PDB file of C-alpha atoms and ligand atoms in Angstrom:
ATOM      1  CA  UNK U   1       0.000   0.000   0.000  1.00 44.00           C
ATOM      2  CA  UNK U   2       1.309   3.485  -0.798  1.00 53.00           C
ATOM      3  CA  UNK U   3       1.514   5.800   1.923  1.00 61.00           C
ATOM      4  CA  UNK U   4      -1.738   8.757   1.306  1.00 75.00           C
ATOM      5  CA  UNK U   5      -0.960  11.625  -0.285  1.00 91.00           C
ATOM      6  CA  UNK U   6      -1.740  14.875   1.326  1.00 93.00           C
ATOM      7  CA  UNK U   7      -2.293  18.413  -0.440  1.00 94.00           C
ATOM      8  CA  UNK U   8      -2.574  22.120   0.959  1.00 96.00           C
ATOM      9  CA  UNK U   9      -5.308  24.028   0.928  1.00 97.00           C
ATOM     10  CA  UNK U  10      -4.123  27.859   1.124  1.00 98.00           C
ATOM     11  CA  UNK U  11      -6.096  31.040   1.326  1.00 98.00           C
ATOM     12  CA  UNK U  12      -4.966  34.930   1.346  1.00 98.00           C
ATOM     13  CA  UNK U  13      -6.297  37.743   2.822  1.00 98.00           C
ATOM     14  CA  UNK U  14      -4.188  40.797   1.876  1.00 98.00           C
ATOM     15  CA  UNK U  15      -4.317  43.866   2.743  1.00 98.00           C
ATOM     16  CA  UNK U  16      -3.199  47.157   1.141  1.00 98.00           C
ATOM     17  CA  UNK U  17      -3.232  50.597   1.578  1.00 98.00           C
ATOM     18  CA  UNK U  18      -4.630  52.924  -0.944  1.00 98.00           C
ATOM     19  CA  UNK U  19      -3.018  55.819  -3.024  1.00 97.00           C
ATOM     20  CA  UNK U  20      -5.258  58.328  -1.772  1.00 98.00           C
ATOM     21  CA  UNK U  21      -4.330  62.213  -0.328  1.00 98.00           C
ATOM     22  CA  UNK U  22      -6.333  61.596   2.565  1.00 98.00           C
ATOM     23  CA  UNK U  23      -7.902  59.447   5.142  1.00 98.00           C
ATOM     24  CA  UNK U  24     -11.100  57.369   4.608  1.00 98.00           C
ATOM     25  CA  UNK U  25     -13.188  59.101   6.699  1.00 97.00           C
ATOM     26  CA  UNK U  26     -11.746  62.839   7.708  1.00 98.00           C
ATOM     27  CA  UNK U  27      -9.337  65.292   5.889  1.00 97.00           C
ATOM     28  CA  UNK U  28      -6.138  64.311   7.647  1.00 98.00           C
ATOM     29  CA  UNK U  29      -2.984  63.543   5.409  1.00 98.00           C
ATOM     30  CA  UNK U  30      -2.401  59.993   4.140  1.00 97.00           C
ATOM     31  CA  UNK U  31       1.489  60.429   4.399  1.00 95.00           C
ATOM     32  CA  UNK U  32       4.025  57.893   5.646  1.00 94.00           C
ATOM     33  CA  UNK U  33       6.599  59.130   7.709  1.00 93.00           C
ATOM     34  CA  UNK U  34       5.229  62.399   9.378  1.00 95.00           C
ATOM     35  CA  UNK U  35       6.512  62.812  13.045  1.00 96.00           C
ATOM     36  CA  UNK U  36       3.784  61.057  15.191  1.00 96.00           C
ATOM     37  CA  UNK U  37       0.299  61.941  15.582  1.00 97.00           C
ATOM     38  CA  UNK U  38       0.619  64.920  13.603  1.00 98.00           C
ATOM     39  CA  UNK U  39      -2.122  63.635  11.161  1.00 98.00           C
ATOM     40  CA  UNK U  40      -5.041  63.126  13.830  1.00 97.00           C
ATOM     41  CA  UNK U  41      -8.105  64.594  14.368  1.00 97.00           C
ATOM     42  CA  UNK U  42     -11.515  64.140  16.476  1.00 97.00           C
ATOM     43  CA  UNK U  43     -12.729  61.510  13.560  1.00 96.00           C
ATOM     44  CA  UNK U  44      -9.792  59.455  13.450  1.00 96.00           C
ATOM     45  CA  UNK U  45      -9.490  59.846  16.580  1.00 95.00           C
ATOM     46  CA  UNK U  46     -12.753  58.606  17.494  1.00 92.00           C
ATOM     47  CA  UNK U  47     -13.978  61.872  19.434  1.00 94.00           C
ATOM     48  CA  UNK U  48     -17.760  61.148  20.772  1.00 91.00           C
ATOM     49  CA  UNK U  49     -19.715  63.040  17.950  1.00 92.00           C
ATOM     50  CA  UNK U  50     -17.388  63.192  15.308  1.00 92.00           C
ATOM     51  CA  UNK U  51     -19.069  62.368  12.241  1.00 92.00           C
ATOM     52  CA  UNK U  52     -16.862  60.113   9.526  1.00 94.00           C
ATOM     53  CA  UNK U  53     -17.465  61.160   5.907  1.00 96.00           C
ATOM     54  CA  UNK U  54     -16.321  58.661   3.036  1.00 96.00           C
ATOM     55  CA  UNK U  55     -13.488  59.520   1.085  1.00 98.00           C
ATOM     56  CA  UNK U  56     -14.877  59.584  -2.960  1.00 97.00           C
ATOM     57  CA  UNK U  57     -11.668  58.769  -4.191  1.00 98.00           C
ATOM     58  CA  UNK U  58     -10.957  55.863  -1.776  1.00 98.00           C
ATOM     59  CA  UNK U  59     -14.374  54.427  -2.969  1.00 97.00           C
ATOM     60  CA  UNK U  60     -13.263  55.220  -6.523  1.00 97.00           C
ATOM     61  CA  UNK U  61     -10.160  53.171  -6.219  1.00 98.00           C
ATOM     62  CA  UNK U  62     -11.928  50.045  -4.625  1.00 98.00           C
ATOM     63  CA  UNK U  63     -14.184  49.782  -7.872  1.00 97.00           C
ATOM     64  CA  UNK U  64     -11.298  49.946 -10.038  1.00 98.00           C
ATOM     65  CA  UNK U  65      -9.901  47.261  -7.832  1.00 98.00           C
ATOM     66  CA  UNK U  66     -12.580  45.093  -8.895  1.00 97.00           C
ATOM     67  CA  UNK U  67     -13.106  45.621 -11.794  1.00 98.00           C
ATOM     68  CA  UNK U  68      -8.875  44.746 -12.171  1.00 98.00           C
ATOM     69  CA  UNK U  69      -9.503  41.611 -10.267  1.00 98.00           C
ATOM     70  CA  UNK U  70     -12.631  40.670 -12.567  1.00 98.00           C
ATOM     71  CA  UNK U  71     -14.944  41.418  -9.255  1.00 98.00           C
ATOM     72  CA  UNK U  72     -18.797  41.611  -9.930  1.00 98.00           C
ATOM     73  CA  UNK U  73     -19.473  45.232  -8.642  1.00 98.00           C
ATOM     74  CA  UNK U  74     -22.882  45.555  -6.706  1.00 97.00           C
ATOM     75  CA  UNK U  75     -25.300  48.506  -7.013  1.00 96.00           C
ATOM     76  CA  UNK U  76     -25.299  48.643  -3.210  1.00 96.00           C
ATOM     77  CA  UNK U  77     -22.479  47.987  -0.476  1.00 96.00           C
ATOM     78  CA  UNK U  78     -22.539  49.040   2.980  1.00 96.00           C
ATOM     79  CA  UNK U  79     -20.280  50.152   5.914  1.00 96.00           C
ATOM     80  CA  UNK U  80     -20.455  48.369   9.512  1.00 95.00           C
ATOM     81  CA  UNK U  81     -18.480  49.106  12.666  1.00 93.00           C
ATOM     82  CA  UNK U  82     -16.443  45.950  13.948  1.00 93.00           C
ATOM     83  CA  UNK U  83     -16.198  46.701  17.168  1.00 93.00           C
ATOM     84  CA  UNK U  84     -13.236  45.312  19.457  1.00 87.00           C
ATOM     85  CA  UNK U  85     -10.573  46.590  22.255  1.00 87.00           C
ATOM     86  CA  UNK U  86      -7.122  47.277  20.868  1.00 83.00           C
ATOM     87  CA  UNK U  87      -4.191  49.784  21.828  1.00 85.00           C
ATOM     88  CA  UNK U  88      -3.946  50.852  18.379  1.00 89.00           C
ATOM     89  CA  UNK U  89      -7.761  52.066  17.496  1.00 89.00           C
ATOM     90  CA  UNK U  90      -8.448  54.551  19.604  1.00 90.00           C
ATOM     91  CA  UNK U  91     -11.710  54.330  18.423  1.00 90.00           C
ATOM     92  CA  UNK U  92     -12.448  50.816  19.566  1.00 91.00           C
ATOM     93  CA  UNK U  93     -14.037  49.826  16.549  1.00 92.00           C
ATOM     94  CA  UNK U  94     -13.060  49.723  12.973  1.00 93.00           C
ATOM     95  CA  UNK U  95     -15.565  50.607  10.102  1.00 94.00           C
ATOM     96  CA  UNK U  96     -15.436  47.682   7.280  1.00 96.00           C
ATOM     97  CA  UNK U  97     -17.529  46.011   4.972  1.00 96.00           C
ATOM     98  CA  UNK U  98     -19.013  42.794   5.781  1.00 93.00           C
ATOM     99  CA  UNK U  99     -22.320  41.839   4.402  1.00 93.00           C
ATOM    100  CA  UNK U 100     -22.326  43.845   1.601  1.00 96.00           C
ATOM    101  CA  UNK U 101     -18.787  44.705   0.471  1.00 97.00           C
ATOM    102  CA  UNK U 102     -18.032  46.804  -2.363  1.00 97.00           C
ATOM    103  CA  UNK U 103     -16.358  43.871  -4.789  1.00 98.00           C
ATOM    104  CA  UNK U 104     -16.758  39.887  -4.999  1.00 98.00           C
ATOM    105  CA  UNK U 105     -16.631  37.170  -7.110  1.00 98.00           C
ATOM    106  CA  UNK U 106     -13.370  37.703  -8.786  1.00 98.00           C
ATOM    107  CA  UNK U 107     -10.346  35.797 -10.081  1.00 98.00           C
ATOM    108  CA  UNK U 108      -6.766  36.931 -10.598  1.00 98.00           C
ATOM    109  CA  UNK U 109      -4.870  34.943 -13.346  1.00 98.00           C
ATOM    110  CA  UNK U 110      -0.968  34.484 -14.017  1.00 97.00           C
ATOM    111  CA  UNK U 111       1.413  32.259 -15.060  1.00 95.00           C
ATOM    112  CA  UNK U 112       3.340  29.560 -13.264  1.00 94.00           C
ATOM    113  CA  UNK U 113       5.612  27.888 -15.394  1.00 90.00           C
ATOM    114  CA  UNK U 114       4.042  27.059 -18.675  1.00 93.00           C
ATOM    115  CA  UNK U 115       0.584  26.643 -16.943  1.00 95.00           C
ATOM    116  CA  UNK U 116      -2.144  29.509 -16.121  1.00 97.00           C
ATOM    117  CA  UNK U 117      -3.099  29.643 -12.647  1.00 97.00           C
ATOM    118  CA  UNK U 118      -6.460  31.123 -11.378  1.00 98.00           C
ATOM    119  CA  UNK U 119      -6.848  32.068  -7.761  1.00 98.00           C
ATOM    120  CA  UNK U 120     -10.695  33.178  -7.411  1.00 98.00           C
ATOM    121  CA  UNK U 121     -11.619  36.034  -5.411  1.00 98.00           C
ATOM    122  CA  UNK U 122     -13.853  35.928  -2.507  1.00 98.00           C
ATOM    123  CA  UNK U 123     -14.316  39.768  -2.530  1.00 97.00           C
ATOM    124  CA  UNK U 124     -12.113  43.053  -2.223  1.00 97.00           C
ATOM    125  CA  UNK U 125     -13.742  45.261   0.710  1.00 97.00           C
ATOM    126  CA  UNK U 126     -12.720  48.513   2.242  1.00 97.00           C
ATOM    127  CA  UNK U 127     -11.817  49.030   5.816  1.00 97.00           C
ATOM    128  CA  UNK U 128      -9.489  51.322   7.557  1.00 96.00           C
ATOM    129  CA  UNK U 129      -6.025  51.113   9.152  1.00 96.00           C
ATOM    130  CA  UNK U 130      -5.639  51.122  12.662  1.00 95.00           C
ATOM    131  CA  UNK U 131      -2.635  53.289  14.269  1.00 95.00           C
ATOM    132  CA  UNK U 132       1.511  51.651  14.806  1.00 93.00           C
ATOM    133  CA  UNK U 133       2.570  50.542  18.553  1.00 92.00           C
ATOM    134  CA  UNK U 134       6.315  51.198  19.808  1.00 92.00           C
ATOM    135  CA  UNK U 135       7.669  49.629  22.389  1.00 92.00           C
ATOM    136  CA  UNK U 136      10.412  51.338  23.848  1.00 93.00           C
ATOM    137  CA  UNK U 137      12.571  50.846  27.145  1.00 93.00           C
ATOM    138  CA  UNK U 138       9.703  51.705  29.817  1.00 94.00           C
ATOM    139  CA  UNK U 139       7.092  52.444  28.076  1.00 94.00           C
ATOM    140  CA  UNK U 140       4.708  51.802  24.943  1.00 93.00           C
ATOM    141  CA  UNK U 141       3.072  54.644  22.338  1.00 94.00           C
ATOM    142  CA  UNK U 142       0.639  54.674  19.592  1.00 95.00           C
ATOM    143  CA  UNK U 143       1.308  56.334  16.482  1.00 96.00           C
ATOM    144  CA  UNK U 144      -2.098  57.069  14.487  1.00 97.00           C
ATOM    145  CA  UNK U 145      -1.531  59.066  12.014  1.00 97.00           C
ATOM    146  CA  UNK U 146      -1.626  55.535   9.828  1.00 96.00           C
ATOM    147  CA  UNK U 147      -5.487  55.087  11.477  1.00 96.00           C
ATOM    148  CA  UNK U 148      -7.718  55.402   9.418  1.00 97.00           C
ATOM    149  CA  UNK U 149      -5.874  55.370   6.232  1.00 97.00           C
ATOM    150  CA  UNK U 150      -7.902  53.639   3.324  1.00 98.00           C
ATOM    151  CA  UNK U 151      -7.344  50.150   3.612  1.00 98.00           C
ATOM    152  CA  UNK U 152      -8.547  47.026   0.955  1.00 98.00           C
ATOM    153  CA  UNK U 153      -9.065  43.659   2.755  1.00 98.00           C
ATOM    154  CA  UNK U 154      -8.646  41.360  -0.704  1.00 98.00           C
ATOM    155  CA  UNK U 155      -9.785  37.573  -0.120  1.00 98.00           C
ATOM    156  CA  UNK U 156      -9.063  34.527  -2.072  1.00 98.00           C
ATOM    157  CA  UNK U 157     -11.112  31.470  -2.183  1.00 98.00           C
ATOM    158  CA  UNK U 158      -8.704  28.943  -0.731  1.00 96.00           C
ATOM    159  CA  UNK U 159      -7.314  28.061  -4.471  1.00 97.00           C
ATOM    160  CA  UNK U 160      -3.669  28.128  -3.704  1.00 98.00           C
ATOM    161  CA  UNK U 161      -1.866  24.978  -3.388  1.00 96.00           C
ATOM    162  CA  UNK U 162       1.736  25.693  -2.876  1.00 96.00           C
ATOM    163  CA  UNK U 163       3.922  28.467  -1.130  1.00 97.00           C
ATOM    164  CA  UNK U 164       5.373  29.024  -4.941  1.00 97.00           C
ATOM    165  CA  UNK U 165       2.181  29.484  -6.203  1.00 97.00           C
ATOM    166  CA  UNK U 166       0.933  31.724  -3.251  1.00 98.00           C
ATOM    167  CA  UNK U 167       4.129  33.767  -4.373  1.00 97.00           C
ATOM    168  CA  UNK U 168       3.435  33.901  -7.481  1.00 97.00           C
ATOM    169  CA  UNK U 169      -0.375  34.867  -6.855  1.00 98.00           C
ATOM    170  CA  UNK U 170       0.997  38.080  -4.372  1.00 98.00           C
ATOM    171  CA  UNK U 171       3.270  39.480  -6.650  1.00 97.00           C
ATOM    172  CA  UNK U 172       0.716  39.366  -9.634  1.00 98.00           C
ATOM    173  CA  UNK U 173      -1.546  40.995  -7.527  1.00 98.00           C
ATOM    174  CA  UNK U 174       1.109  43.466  -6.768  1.00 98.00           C
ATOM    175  CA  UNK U 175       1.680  44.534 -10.260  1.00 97.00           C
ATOM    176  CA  UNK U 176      -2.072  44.848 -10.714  1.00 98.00           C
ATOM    177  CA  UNK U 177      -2.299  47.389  -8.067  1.00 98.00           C
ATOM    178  CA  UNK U 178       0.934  49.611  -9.024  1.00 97.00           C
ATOM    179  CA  UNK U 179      -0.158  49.023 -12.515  1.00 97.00           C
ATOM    180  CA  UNK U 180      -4.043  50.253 -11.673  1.00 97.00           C
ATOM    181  CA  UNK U 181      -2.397  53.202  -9.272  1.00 97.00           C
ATOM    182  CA  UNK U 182      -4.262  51.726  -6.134  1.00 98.00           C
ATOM    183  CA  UNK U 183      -1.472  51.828  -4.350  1.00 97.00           C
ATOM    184  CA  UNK U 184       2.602  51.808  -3.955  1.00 96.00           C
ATOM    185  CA  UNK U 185       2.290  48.669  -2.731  1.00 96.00           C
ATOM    186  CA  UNK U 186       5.535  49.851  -0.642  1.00 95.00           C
ATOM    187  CA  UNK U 187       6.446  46.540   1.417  1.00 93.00           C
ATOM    188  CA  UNK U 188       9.001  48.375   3.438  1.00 92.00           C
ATOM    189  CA  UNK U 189       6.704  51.121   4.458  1.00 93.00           C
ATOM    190  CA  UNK U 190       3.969  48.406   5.679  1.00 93.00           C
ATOM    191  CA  UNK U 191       1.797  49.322   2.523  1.00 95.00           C
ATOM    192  CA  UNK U 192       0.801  45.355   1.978  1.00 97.00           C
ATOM    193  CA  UNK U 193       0.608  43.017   4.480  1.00 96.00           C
ATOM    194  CA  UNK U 194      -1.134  39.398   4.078  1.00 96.00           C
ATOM    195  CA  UNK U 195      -2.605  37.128   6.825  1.00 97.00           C
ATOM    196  CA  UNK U 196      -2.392  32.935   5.316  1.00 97.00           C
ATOM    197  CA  UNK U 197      -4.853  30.285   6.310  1.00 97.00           C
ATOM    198  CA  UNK U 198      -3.847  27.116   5.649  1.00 97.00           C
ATOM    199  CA  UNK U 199      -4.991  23.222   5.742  1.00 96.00           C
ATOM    200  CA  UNK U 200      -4.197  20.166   4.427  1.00 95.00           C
ATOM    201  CA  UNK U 201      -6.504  17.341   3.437  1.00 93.00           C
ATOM    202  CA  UNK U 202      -5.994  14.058   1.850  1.00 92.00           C
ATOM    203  CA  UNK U 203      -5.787  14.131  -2.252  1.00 92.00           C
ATOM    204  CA  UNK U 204      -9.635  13.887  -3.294  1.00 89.00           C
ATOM    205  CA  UNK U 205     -10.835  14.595  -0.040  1.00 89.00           C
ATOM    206  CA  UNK U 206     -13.255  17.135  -0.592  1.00 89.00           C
ATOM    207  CA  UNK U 207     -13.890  18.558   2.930  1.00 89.00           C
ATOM    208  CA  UNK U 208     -11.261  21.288   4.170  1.00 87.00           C
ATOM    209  CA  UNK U 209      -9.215  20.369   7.579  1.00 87.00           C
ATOM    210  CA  UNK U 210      -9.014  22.036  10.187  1.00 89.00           C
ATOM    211  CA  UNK U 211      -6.977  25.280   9.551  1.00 92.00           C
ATOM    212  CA  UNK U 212      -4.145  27.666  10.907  1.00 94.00           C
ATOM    213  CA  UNK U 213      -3.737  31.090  10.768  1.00 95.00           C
ATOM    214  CA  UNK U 214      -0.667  33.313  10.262  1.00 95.00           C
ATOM    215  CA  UNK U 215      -1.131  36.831  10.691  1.00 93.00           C
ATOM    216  CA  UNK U 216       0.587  39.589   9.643  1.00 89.00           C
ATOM    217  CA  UNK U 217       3.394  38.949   7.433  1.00 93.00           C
ATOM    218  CA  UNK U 218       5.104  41.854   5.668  1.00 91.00           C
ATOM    219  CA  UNK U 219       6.898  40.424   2.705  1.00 94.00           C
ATOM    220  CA  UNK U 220       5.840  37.735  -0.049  1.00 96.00           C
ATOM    221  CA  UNK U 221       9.326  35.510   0.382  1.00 95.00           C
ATOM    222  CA  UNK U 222       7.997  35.355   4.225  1.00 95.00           C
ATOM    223  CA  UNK U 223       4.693  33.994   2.944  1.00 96.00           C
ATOM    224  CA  UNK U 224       6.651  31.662   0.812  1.00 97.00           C
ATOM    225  CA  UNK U 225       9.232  30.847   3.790  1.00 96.00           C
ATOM    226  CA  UNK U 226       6.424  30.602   6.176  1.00 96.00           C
ATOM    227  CA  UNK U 227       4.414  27.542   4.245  1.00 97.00           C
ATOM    228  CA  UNK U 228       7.335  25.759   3.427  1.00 97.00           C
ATOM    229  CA  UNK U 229       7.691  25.346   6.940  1.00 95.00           C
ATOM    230  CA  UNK U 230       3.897  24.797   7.620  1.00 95.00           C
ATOM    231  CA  UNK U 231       2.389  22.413   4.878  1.00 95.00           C
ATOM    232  CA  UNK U 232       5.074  19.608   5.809  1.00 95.00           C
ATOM    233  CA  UNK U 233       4.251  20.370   9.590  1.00 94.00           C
ATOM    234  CA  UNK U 234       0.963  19.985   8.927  1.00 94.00           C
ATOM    235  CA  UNK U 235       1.253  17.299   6.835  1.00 94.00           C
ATOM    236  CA  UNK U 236       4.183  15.154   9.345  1.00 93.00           C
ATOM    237  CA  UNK U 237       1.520  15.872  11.985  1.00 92.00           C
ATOM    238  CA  UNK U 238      -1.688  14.302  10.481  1.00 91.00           C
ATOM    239  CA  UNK U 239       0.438  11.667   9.252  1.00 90.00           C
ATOM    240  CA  UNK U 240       1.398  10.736  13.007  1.00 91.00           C
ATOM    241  CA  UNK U 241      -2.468  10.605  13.481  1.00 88.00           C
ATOM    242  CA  UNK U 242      -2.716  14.595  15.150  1.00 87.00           C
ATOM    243  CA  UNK U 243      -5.171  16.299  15.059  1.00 85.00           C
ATOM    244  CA  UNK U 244      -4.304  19.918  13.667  1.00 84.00           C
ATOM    245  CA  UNK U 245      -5.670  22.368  16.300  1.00 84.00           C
ATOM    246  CA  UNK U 246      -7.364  25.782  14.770  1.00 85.00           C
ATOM    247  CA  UNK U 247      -4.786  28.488  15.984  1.00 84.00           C
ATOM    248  CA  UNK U 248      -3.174  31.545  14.835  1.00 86.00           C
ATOM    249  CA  UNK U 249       0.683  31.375  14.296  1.00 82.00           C
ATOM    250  CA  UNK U 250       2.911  33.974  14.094  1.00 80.00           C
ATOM    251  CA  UNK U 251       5.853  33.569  11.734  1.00 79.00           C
ATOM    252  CA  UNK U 252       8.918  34.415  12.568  1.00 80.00           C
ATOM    253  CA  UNK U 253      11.191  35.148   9.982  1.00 77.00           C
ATOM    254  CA  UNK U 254      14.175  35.518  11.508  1.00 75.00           C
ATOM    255  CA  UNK U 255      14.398  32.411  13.539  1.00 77.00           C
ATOM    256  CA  UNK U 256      12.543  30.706  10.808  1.00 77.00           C
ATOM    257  CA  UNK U 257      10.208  28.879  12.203  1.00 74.00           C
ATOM    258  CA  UNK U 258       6.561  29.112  14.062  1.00 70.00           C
ATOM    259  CA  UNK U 259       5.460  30.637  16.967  1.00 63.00           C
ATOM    260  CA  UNK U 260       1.664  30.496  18.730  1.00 58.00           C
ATOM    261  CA  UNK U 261       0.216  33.662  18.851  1.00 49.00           C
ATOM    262  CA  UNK U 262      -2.001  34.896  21.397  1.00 46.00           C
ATOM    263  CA  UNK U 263      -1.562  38.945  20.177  1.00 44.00           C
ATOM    264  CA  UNK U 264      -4.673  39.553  17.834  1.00 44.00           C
ATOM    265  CA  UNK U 265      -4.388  42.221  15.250  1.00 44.00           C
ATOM    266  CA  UNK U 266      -6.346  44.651  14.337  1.00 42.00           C
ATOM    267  CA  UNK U 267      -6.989  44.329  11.193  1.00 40.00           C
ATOM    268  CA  UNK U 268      -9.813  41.258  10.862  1.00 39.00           C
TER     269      UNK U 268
HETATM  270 ZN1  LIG K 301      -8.391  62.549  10.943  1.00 79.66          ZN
END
């Protein structure tokens, strides 16, 4: 008898700042690199009565995202507040899109080899940045003058199969977004960031396993790093008869390898 053969079942959720002059919701600067909290006001802020008003141009650029990624655009979408304790929101709750987002029902195409991929889009939806921690010696501070910056949450179906091909998926996506001027896509600047989910399953099983998170990651060679590490863990470990145990991870590129991660972000 051959020993069972095991694929992974991968899924993206990336998220990326827009090109815009200003915040989603107020008139403050969407700049990188201004001294701290020098773009705040009472709406980013979260000030009891401030009043948030959309950002045309922010909206503009999500549709265009959609339309790039093949999305089905709706006639109606709708904002919701998500809303959750974190150091970094001062306003405790995020605005986002969640039962009627902006874009779905997409697929992003590229080449892998002398094969076209597809990875299918769940839906492209527009949220808003939440501020930067520091940690210095004694103490901790909160820089939000990245809160509320126009931020696109875009979600595959779980398509992928390999960390190559979730590579190569990433940085098509990336030219499709300098390309379409959504954004500079600036990696060092924390402009993308992606959050994996991952399973594996038995070749023709049809039901997904149960999967891990990894949160955060700032570059697309840590993606790739990061799964080459966790499909053959996964895979070692259901092979021994474990059961995989939902969890977030947090990779850690450095040390190369895993860590369990009890920090949530803010981003969803
Ligand atoms: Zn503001």
């Amino acid at each position: 008898m051959t020993a069972m053969e095991y694929e992974a079942v991968i899924g993206l959720e990336t998220h990326v700042q827009l090109k815009t002059a200003t915040k989603m919701w107020c008139g403050c600067r969407n700049e990188y690199g201004a001294e701290p909290n020098t773009h705040v006001c009472p709406v980013c802020l979260g000030f009891p009565g401030a009043l948030p008003v959309a950002n045309e141009r922010a909206m503009e650029l999500t549709v265009l995202t959609g339309l790039l990624l093949n999305c089905r655009i709706p006639d109606r979408s709708q904002f919701e507040r998500k809303n959750y304790f974190y150091p970094d929101s001062a306003k405790n709750y995020q605005i986002t899109q969640l039962a009627q987002p902006s874009t779905v029902n997409g697929y992003v195409e590229f080449e892998m080899g002398d094969q076209v991929e597809r990875v299918r889009i769940n839906r492209a939806h527009l949220e808003e940045d939440v501020g930067k921690s520091f940690h210095f010696n004694q103490e901790s501070g909160v820089d939000f003058n990245r809160g509320g910056v126009p931020l696109l949450e875009i979600v595959t179906e779980p398509d992928i199969t390999s960390a190559d091909m979730a590579y190569e998926y990433l940085n098509s996506l990336k030219a499709i977004l300098e390309y379409g001027g959504i954004s500079d896509c600036d990696m060092e600047k924390g402009m993308v960031r992606c959050d994996i989910n991952i399973s594996v399953r038995p070749v023709g099983e049809t039901k997904l396993g149960e999967k891990v998170e990894i949160k955060n990651m700032n570059s697309f060679s840590g993606v790739r790093r990061a799964l080459l590490y966790e499909i053959p863990r996964q895979i070692d470990a259901v092979r021994r008869g474990e059961r995989i145990r939902q969890e977030t991870r947090r990779w850690d590129d450095v040390a190369g390898s895993h860590r369990n991660h009890a920090h949530k972000r803010g981003c969803p």
